[in-house]
């Protein structure tokens, strides 16, 4: 029987193949950030629920890890087909619970369908290798083995896309998976449970445990049954989790924040640069880790760019995320509003100029542009995660490279120029995990490695790059005949 998405019911954690309701679960409301109406009630996982999830995950993985590639492939392909059939419904969930605008929601659903299919293909690509041996008459080779229980801690801003990057390759590699979603978007995460339940994933292989209890997150690090934690979120939380990972000797793959630069050189097409820069920062209310929150413009076209950019920003539609032409919808919470107000107030007080924006209606903040930003301002290196961009004047190309690298973060970057010599030079010198030539910094592809440098984390997600983190390499030798021994 098909499991239908229903905002009116009470959602429960998905553990050991069922939506588990127990007396010790706290019940919360999940809220639509656009109209602040209650969407549904969600039961939060209790400490006892977490133990059940860990027990079932460990037990289920022993059999799941022995399945053939074609068995895992079949379930992932079926999950992709189910997601495609429920495409409109999934997008609606992103709009209502996550505040996503229509275009972003549809993009994200299509992304997870590709992610499931790519992971299905990866099941047949998990291979070891043979190698020369130093000893005579010896065969030396490697296996790639599942890790065991993998944990994913996901964010609110792209809860289908970013959680699918963790879930799909973990399952493809023969691991069991426990998903701890953002407390802002628990229903969206529980849709994964519905999809994989219908796809026939054996019970215990996937658990989804909504919780706002930080202690439960810490338990996932300390418990010996968990072998890897993959996390997307802020640098502040990521650094805390990195310390826990070190303490408990856990594999940890963090994808953290960014203050990604977009460099616009003097030979760029001005109209394209303006439109690309605006999309790269204001997409999804700027609640995107790879948004180009720092625009660096070469001096000869700086004034013209500022004038054209401000006029373009004024045309961006802010409003109901259900309307297809809305570009900027609501921020996820009132806390996000406090952050952008703090950053603007601090910057203006220290000499920056606010050209456009700077006001809020309900939880929708108008796209805002700052110039004359200096490194002593909070906005210079703190992630705002709201519709605010800083524009910098670069004296020349070399100054643009220097300004681009002058940040704690190193997630993504972009450069718009017709000078390929400088474009390729920039791609080598920028301290970022992704570089996009003649494009903004906002880009992701389920086939390509995604992850940052410096304070933006380490490790890579997507396709084979996730598989490498979610398996362990075992060396095996076979001695042909007796090995010569010294005694």
mmCIF file with all atom_site columns, C-alpha atoms in Angstrom, residues 87 90-92 94-95 100-110 160 283:
data_model
loop_
_atom_site.group_PDB
_atom_site.id
_atom_site.type_symbol
_atom_site.label_atom_id
_atom_site.label_alt_id
_atom_site.label_comp_id
_atom_site.label_asym_id
_atom_site.label_entity_id
_atom_site.label_seq_id
_atom_site.pdbx_PDB_ins_code
_atom_site.Cartn_x
_atom_site.Cartn_y
_atom_site.Cartn_z
_atom_site.occupancy
_atom_site.B_iso_or_equiv
_atom_site.pdbx_formal_charge
_atom_site.auth_seq_id
_atom_site.auth_comp_id
_atom_site.auth_asym_id
_atom_site.auth_atom_id
_atom_site.pdbx_PDB_model_num
ATOM 1  C CA . UNK A 1 87  ? 7.747  14.619 -7.363 1.00 0.00 ? 87  UNK A CA 1
ATOM 2  C CA . UNK A 1 90  ? 7.860  16.220 -2.349 1.00 0.00 ? 90  UNK A CA 1
ATOM 3  C CA . UNK A 1 91  ? 8.281  19.708 -3.768 1.00 0.00 ? 91  UNK A CA 1
ATOM 4  C CA . UNK A 1 92  ? 5.185  20.869 -1.895 1.00 0.00 ? 92  UNK A CA 1
ATOM 5  C CA . UNK A 1 94  ? 9.843  21.606 0.702  1.00 0.00 ? 94  UNK A CA 1
ATOM 6  C CA . UNK A 1 95  ? 7.756  24.719 0.059  1.00 0.00 ? 95  UNK A CA 1
ATOM 7  C CA . UNK A 1 100 ? 11.579 26.904 -0.403 1.00 0.00 ? 100 UNK A CA 1
ATOM 8  C CA . UNK A 1 101 ? 10.474 28.809 -3.462 1.00 0.00 ? 101 UNK A CA 1
ATOM 9  C CA . UNK A 1 102 ? 8.837  26.708 -6.168 1.00 0.00 ? 102 UNK A CA 1
ATOM 10 C CA . UNK A 1 103 ? 11.804 26.578 -8.561 1.00 0.00 ? 103 UNK A CA 1
ATOM 11 C CA . UNK A 1 104 ? 14.256 25.543 -5.885 1.00 0.00 ? 104 UNK A CA 1
ATOM 12 C CA . UNK A 1 105 ? 11.913 22.856 -4.592 1.00 0.00 ? 105 UNK A CA 1
ATOM 13 C CA . UNK A 1 106 ? 11.519 21.274 -8.038 1.00 0.00 ? 106 UNK A CA 1
ATOM 14 C CA . UNK A 1 107 ? 15.300 21.430 -8.597 1.00 0.00 ? 107 UNK A CA 1
ATOM 15 C CA . UNK A 1 108 ? 15.923 19.673 -5.306 1.00 0.00 ? 108 UNK A CA 1
ATOM 16 C CA . UNK A 1 109 ? 13.470 16.857 -6.012 1.00 0.00 ? 109 UNK A CA 1
ATOM 17 C CA . UNK A 1 110 ? 15.037 16.220 -9.419 1.00 0.00 ? 110 UNK A CA 1
ATOM 18 C CA . UNK A 1 160 ? 16.093 16.369 0.504  1.00 0.00 ? 160 UNK A CA 1
ATOM 19 C CA . UNK A 1 283 ? 18.657 31.845 -4.515 1.00 0.00 ? 283 UNK A CA 1
#
